[in-house]
PDB file of C-alpha atoms in Angstrom:
ATOM      1  CA  MET A1137     -21.109 -80.668  -2.314  1.00 53.00           C
ATOM      2  CA  ARG A1138     -20.565 -79.279   1.107  1.00 58.00           C
ATOM      3  CA  ARG A1139     -17.087 -78.199   0.237  1.00 66.00           C
ATOM      4  CA  SER A1140     -18.151 -76.329  -2.863  1.00 75.00           C
ATOM      5  CA  TYR A1141     -20.840 -74.478  -0.906  1.00 74.00           C
ATOM      6  CA  GLN A1142     -18.261 -73.262   1.606  1.00 73.00           C
ATOM      7  CA  THR A1143     -15.858 -72.147  -1.124  1.00 74.00           C
ATOM      8  CA  ALA A1144     -18.658 -70.284  -2.875  1.00 72.00           C
ATOM      9  CA  LYS A1145     -19.575 -68.562   0.383  1.00 71.00           C
ATOM     10  CA  LEU A1146     -15.957 -67.616   1.011  1.00 68.00           C
ATOM     11  CA  ALA A1147     -15.622 -66.324  -2.513  1.00 67.00           C
ATOM     12  CA  ARG A1148     -18.661 -64.087  -2.057  1.00 68.00           C
ATOM     13  CA  HIS A1149     -17.455 -62.615   1.227  1.00 68.00           C
ATOM     14  CA  SER A1150     -13.792 -62.306   0.398  1.00 69.00           C
ATOM     15  CA  ARG A1151     -12.603 -58.830  -0.434  1.00 69.00           C
ATOM     16  CA  LYS A1152     -11.087 -58.006  -3.750  1.00 72.00           C
ATOM     17  CA  PRO A1153      -7.990 -55.816  -3.743  1.00 73.00           C
ATOM     18  CA  LEU A1154      -8.903 -52.196  -4.434  1.00 75.00           C
ATOM     19  CA  GLU A1155      -7.667 -50.606  -7.604  1.00 80.00           C
ATOM     20  CA  LEU A1156      -6.373 -47.074  -7.443  1.00 82.00           C
ATOM     21  CA  LEU A1157      -7.511 -45.177 -10.521  1.00 86.00           C
ATOM     22  CA  LEU A1158      -4.844 -42.598 -11.294  1.00 89.00           C
ATOM     23  CA  VAL A1159      -6.161 -41.379 -14.640  1.00 93.00           C
ATOM     24  CA  PRO A1160      -9.061 -39.323 -13.169  1.00 92.00           C
ATOM     25  CA  MET A1161      -6.700 -37.815 -10.577  1.00 92.00           C
ATOM     26  CA  ILE A1162      -4.214 -36.858 -13.297  1.00 94.00           C
ATOM     27  CA  ASP A1163      -7.063 -35.263 -15.270  1.00 95.00           C
ATOM     28  CA  ILE A1164      -8.149 -33.196 -12.255  1.00 95.00           C
ATOM     29  CA  PHE A1165      -4.611 -32.003 -11.535  1.00 95.00           C
ATOM     30  CA  THR A1166      -4.049 -31.140 -15.211  1.00 96.00           C
ATOM     31  CA  VAL A1167      -7.163 -28.976 -15.289  1.00 95.00           C
ATOM     32  CA  LEU A1168      -6.234 -27.363 -11.949  1.00 94.00           C
ATOM     33  CA  VAL A1169      -2.664 -26.544 -13.024  1.00 93.00           C
ATOM     34  CA  THR A1170      -3.880 -25.161 -16.356  1.00 91.00           C
ATOM     35  CA  PHE A1171      -6.433 -22.951 -14.593  1.00 89.00           C
ATOM     36  CA  LEU A1172      -3.876 -21.645 -12.095  1.00 87.00           C
ATOM     37  CA  LEU A1173      -1.352 -20.866 -14.830  1.00 84.00           C
ATOM     38  CA  MET A1174      -3.935 -19.021 -16.908  1.00 81.00           C
ATOM     39  CA  THR A1175      -5.133 -16.885 -14.001  1.00 79.00           C
ATOM     40  CA  ALA A1176      -1.575 -16.150 -12.861  1.00 74.00           C
ATOM     41  CA  VAL A1177      -0.836 -14.586 -16.250  1.00 65.00           C
ATOM     42  CA  PHE A1178      -3.695 -12.117 -15.898  1.00 64.00           C
ATOM     43  CA  SER A1179      -3.069 -11.088 -12.303  1.00 61.00           C
ATOM     44  CA  ARG A1180      -0.675  -8.168 -12.170  1.00 62.00           C
ATOM     45  CA  THR A1181       1.689  -8.186  -9.240  1.00 61.00           C
ATOM     46  CA  VAL A1182       3.460  -4.962  -8.391  1.00 62.00           C
ATOM     47  CA  ILE A1183       6.294  -4.834  -5.913  1.00 64.00           C
ATOM     48  CA  LEU A1184       7.454  -1.511  -4.532  1.00 65.00           C
ATOM     49  CA  GLN A1185      10.872  -1.109  -2.997  1.00 67.00           C
ATOM     50  CA  LEU A1186      10.511   0.107   0.584  1.00 67.00           C
ATOM     51  CA  ASN A1187      13.285   1.834   2.468  1.00 67.00           C
ATOM     52  CA  LEU A1188      13.017   0.653   6.035  1.00 65.00           C
ATOM     53  CA  PRO A1189      15.137   2.538   8.531  1.00 64.00           C
ATOM     54  CA  PRO A1190      18.324   0.705   9.520  1.00 67.00           C
ATOM     55  CA  PRO A1191      18.988   0.089  13.191  1.00 67.00           C
ATOM     56  CA  GLN A1192      21.187   2.886  14.510  1.00 59.00           C
ATOM     57  CA  THR A1193      23.430   2.674  17.521  1.00 57.00           C
ATOM     58  CA  GLU A1194      24.651   6.248  17.538  1.00 59.00           C
ATOM     59  CA  PHE A1195      22.861   9.537  17.018  1.00 53.00           C
ATOM     60  CA  LYS A1196      23.500  11.300  13.706  1.00 54.00           C
ATOM     61  CA  GLU A1197      22.677  14.934  13.108  1.00 57.00           C
ATOM     62  CA  PRO A1198      19.870  15.174  10.520  1.00 53.00           C
ATOM     63  CA  PRO A1199      20.925  16.714   7.229  1.00 58.00           C
ATOM     64  CA  PRO A1200      19.734  20.266   6.576  1.00 70.00           C
ATOM     65  CA  GLY A1201      16.807  20.757   4.251  1.00 81.00           C
ATOM     66  CA  LEU A1202      13.343  19.331   3.909  1.00 84.00           C
ATOM     67  CA  GLN A1203      12.564  16.009   5.619  1.00 89.00           C
ATOM     68  CA  LEU A1204       9.124  15.363   4.101  1.00 91.00           C
ATOM     69  CA  GLU A1205       6.592  13.358   6.105  1.00 93.00           C
ATOM     70  CA  VAL A1206       3.006  12.515   5.182  1.00 94.00           C
ATOM     71  CA  MET A1207       1.025  11.451   8.248  1.00 94.00           C
ATOM     72  CA  VAL A1208      -2.196   9.514   7.791  1.00 93.00           C
ATOM     73  CA  ARG A1209      -4.574  10.192  10.662  1.00 91.00           C
ATOM     74  CA  LYS A1210      -8.116   8.901  11.113  1.00 89.00           C
ATOM     75  CA  ASP A1211      -9.738  12.177  10.060  1.00 88.00           C
ATOM     76  CA  LEU A1212      -7.045  13.992   8.055  1.00 90.00           C
ATOM     77  CA  LEU A1213      -3.796  13.874   6.118  1.00 92.00           C
ATOM     78  CA  GLN A1214      -0.932  15.965   7.424  1.00 92.00           C
ATOM     79  CA  VAL A1215       2.152  17.006   5.455  1.00 92.00           C
ATOM     80  CA  ALA A1216       5.068  17.971   7.672  1.00 90.00           C
ATOM     81  CA  ASP A1217       8.777  18.676   7.727  1.00 89.00           C
ATOM     82  CA  ARG A1218      10.500  16.589  10.375  1.00 87.00           C
ATOM     83  CA  ASN A1219      12.772  19.538  11.239  1.00 85.00           C
ATOM     84  CA  THR A1220      10.268  22.412  11.373  1.00 86.00           C
ATOM     85  CA  GLY A1221       6.846  20.843  11.961  1.00 86.00           C
ATOM     86  CA  PRO A1222       3.520  20.765  10.111  1.00 88.00           C
ATOM     87  CA  LEU A1223       3.339  22.279   6.643  1.00 89.00           C
ATOM     88  CA  ALA A1224      -0.246  21.478   5.670  1.00 89.00           C
ATOM     89  CA  VAL A1225      -3.320  19.803   7.089  1.00 91.00           C
ATOM     90  CA  ILE A1226      -5.693  18.259   4.557  1.00 90.00           C
ATOM     91  CA  ALA A1227      -9.080  17.456   6.064  1.00 90.00           C
ATOM     92  CA  ASN A1228     -11.184  14.531   4.879  1.00 90.00           C
ATOM     93  CA  THR A1229     -14.018  15.089   2.441  1.00 89.00           C
ATOM     94  CA  ALA A1230     -17.439  13.466   2.726  1.00 90.00           C
ATOM     95  CA  SER A1231     -16.158  10.518   0.651  1.00 90.00           C
ATOM     96  CA  GLY A1232     -12.948   9.988   2.656  1.00 90.00           C
ATOM     97  CA  TYR A1233      -9.384  11.196   2.359  1.00 91.00           C
ATOM     98  CA  ASN A1234      -8.750  14.098  -0.035  1.00 91.00           C
ATOM     99  CA  TYR A1235      -6.057  12.473  -2.195  1.00 91.00           C
ATOM    100  CA  GLU A1236      -6.344  15.118  -4.929  1.00 91.00           C
ATOM    101  CA  ALA A1237      -5.500  17.932  -2.497  1.00 91.00           C
ATOM    102  CA  LEU A1238      -2.556  15.875  -1.230  1.00 92.00           C
ATOM    103  CA  THR A1239      -1.264  15.437  -4.776  1.00 92.00           C
ATOM    104  CA  GLU A1240      -1.622  19.140  -5.552  1.00 91.00           C
ATOM    105  CA  TYR A1241       0.224  20.148  -2.399  1.00 92.00           C
ATOM    106  CA  LEU A1242       3.015  17.627  -3.022  1.00 91.00           C
ATOM    107  CA  LYS A1243       3.396  18.947  -6.590  1.00 91.00           C
ATOM    108  CA  ARG A1244       4.043  22.413  -5.128  1.00 90.00           C
ATOM    109  CA  VAL A1245       6.575  20.978  -2.676  1.00 90.00           C
ATOM    110  CA  LYS A1246       8.299  19.146  -5.549  1.00 90.00           C
ATOM    111  CA  ALA A1247       8.432  22.385  -7.564  1.00 88.00           C
ATOM    112  CA  LYS A1248      10.196  24.065  -4.651  1.00 89.00           C
ATOM    113  CA  PHE A1249      12.532  21.105  -3.947  1.00 88.00           C
ATOM    114  CA  PRO A1250      13.077  19.408  -7.354  1.00 88.00           C
ATOM    115  CA  GLU A1251      16.086  17.346  -6.211  1.00 89.00           C
ATOM    116  CA  LYS A1252      14.198  15.813  -3.283  1.00 89.00           C
ATOM    117  CA  THR A1253      13.213  12.180  -3.947  1.00 90.00           C
ATOM    118  CA  ASP A1254      12.513  10.732  -0.510  1.00 91.00           C
ATOM    119  CA  ALA A1255       9.498  10.980   1.761  1.00 92.00           C
ATOM    120  CA  SER A1256       8.151   9.167   4.803  1.00 92.00           C
ATOM    121  CA  VAL A1257       4.579   7.925   5.082  1.00 94.00           C
ATOM    122  CA  LEU A1258       3.613   7.659   8.750  1.00 94.00           C
ATOM    123  CA  LEU A1259       0.448   5.768   9.687  1.00 93.00           C
ATOM    124  CA  GLU A1260      -1.725   5.439  12.748  1.00 92.00           C
ATOM    125  CA  ALA A1261      -2.096   1.915  14.089  1.00 88.00           C
ATOM    126  CA  ASP A1262      -5.498   1.047  12.582  1.00 89.00           C
ATOM    127  CA  THR A1263      -5.025   2.528   9.091  1.00 90.00           C
ATOM    128  CA  PRO A1264      -6.515   0.286   6.356  1.00 91.00           C
ATOM    129  CA  TYR A1265      -4.126  -1.239   3.830  1.00 91.00           C
ATOM    130  CA  ASP A1266      -5.990   0.349   0.908  1.00 91.00           C
ATOM    131  CA  THR A1267      -5.415   3.795   2.412  1.00 91.00           C
ATOM    132  CA  LEU A1268      -1.685   3.062   2.698  1.00 91.00           C
ATOM    133  CA  VAL A1269      -1.534   2.047  -0.966  1.00 91.00           C
ATOM    134  CA  GLN A1270      -3.498   5.134  -2.090  1.00 91.00           C
ATOM    135  CA  VAL A1271      -1.267   7.509  -0.110  1.00 92.00           C
ATOM    136  CA  MET A1272       1.917   5.807  -1.323  1.00 93.00           C
ATOM    137  CA  ASP A1273       0.734   6.070  -4.931  1.00 91.00           C
ATOM    138  CA  ARG A1274      -0.054   9.783  -4.481  1.00 92.00           C
ATOM    139  CA  VAL A1275       3.310  10.486  -2.834  1.00 92.00           C
ATOM    140  CA  ARG A1276       5.249   8.503  -5.439  1.00 92.00           C
ATOM    141  CA  VAL A1277       3.767   9.739  -8.746  1.00 90.00           C
ATOM    142  CA  PHE A1278       1.047  11.895 -10.270  1.00 87.00           C
ATOM    143  CA  GLU A1279      -0.630  11.720 -13.660  1.00 86.00           C
ATOM    144  CA  VAL A1280      -0.103  14.349 -16.334  1.00 83.00           C
ATOM    145  CA  GLY A1281      -2.158  14.540 -19.510  1.00 81.00           C
ATOM    146  CA  GLN A1282      -0.117  14.696 -22.720  1.00 81.00           C
ATOM    147  CA  GLY A1283      -2.454  14.927 -25.673  1.00 80.00           C
ATOM    148  CA  MET A1284      -4.668  11.846 -25.656  1.00 84.00           C
ATOM    149  CA  ASN A1285      -2.466   9.938 -23.177  1.00 85.00           C
ATOM    150  CA  THR A1286      -1.800  10.258 -19.485  1.00 84.00           C
ATOM    151  CA  VAL A1287       1.772   9.919 -18.287  1.00 83.00           C
ATOM    152  CA  GLN A1288       2.958   9.353 -14.744  1.00 85.00           C
ATOM    153  CA  ALA A1289       5.389  11.971 -13.455  1.00 86.00           C
ATOM    154  CA  GLU A1290       7.637  11.372 -10.479  1.00 90.00           C
ATOM    155  CA  LEU A1291       7.140  13.129  -7.152  1.00 91.00           C
ATOM    156  CA  PHE A1292       8.905  11.378  -4.261  1.00 91.00           C
ATOM    157  CA  PRO A1293       9.603   7.760  -5.331  1.00 91.00           C
ATOM    158  CA  ASP A1294      11.838   6.789  -2.388  1.00 90.00           C
ATOM    159  CA  ILE A1295       9.205   6.084   0.261  1.00 91.00           C
ATOM    160  CA  SER A1296       9.817   4.997   3.841  1.00 91.00           C
ATOM    161  CA  ILE A1297       6.995   3.728   6.047  1.00 92.00           C
ATOM    162  CA  GLY A1298       6.662   4.189   9.786  1.00 90.00           C
ATOM    163  CA  ASP A1299       4.326   4.748  12.704  1.00 91.00           C
ATOM    164  CA  ALA A1300       2.779   8.182  13.083  1.00 90.00           C
ATOM    165  CA  PRO A1301       3.519   9.984  16.324  1.00 89.00           C
ATOM    166  CA  PRO A1302       0.509  10.453  18.587  1.00 85.00           C
ATOM    167  CA  ALA A1303      -1.650  13.434  17.675  1.00 77.00           C
ATOM    168  CA  ASP A1304      -1.569  16.379  20.071  1.00 69.00           C
ATOM    169  CA  ALA A1305      -4.714  16.008  22.168  1.00 49.00           C
ATOM    170  CA  GLY A1306      -4.849  19.684  23.141  1.00 41.00           C
ATOM    171  CA  ALA A1307      -4.117  21.173  19.725  1.00 46.00           C
ATOM    172  CA  PRO A1308      -7.155  21.746  17.503  1.00 43.00           C
ATOM    173  CA  ALA A1309      -6.865  20.357  13.991  1.00 46.00           C
ATOM    174  CA  ALA A1310      -6.613  23.139  11.445  1.00 46.00           C
ATOM    175  CA  ALA A1311      -8.889  22.504   8.497  1.00 43.00           C
ATOM    176  CA  PRO A1312      -8.398  24.185   5.130  1.00 44.00           C
ATOM    177  CA  ALA A1313     -11.232  25.170   2.847  1.00 38.00           C
ATOM    178  CA  ALA A1314     -13.180  22.168   1.594  1.00 38.00           C
ATOM    179  CA  GLY A1315     -11.399  20.468  -1.273  1.00 40.00           C
ATOM    180  CA  ALA A1316      -8.600  23.046  -1.498  1.00 40.00           C
ATOM    181  CA  PRO A1317      -5.015  22.498  -0.408  1.00 41.00           C
ATOM    182  CA  PRO A1318      -3.501  24.988   2.028  1.00 39.00           C
ATOM    183  CA  ALA A1319      -1.788  28.043   0.644  1.00 40.00           C
ATOM    184  CA  ALA A1320       1.816  27.604  -0.429  1.00 40.00           C
ATOM    185  CA  GLY A1321       3.148  29.935   2.253  1.00 42.00           C
ATOM    186  CA  SER A1322       1.225  28.379   5.144  1.00 42.00           C
ATOM    187  CA  GLY A1323       2.788  26.129   7.720  1.00 43.00           C
ATOM    188  CA  ALA A1324       5.735  26.331  10.037  1.00 42.00           C
ATOM    189  CA  GLY A1325       8.639  28.389   8.889  1.00 43.00           C
ATOM    190  CA  GLY A1326       6.874  29.668   5.752  1.00 44.00           C
ATOM    191  CA  ARG A1327       7.742  26.472   3.875  1.00 47.00           C
ATOM    192  CA  PRO A1328       5.732  25.289   0.844  1.00 51.00           C
TER     193      PRO A1328
END
């Protein structure tokens, strides 16, 4: 009897091998993969081609004509020609950057230089990503109403991105009338 008591005690305290249940894990992964595939279909991913400047070892003379730059500053947007200087200064509105005035001014520049397709967007160091996207969208295309539909028309689709040069500390910022873009003849050299 003593022997059977010891075997019963050992049987109670001995560990059974653990079973790994794979079916619940497979169910969880199936639901997870299905969810991820369904949400991936509805998320729209847009990739824009960026023209980053190539490394140059020798100096090349800039080509004649307009070298359009849109500088995003903390308190204003500035449209400039790299060769001649500032063309327009668009002050912020109470709600933020005046993207509509930027679009209107760029439409006038495009009317004057219809073959021009490239522009540079220059940003200050702490510019939010959303601001970059908004400015790039406004430089790239604008919307035109055709009947009941709106169509996107091309402005300057070949966009390069860079760092904005430091603002002149001594020069006062010229501010146009609230909500209105600068006149077409204003700016350096009488450009758009």
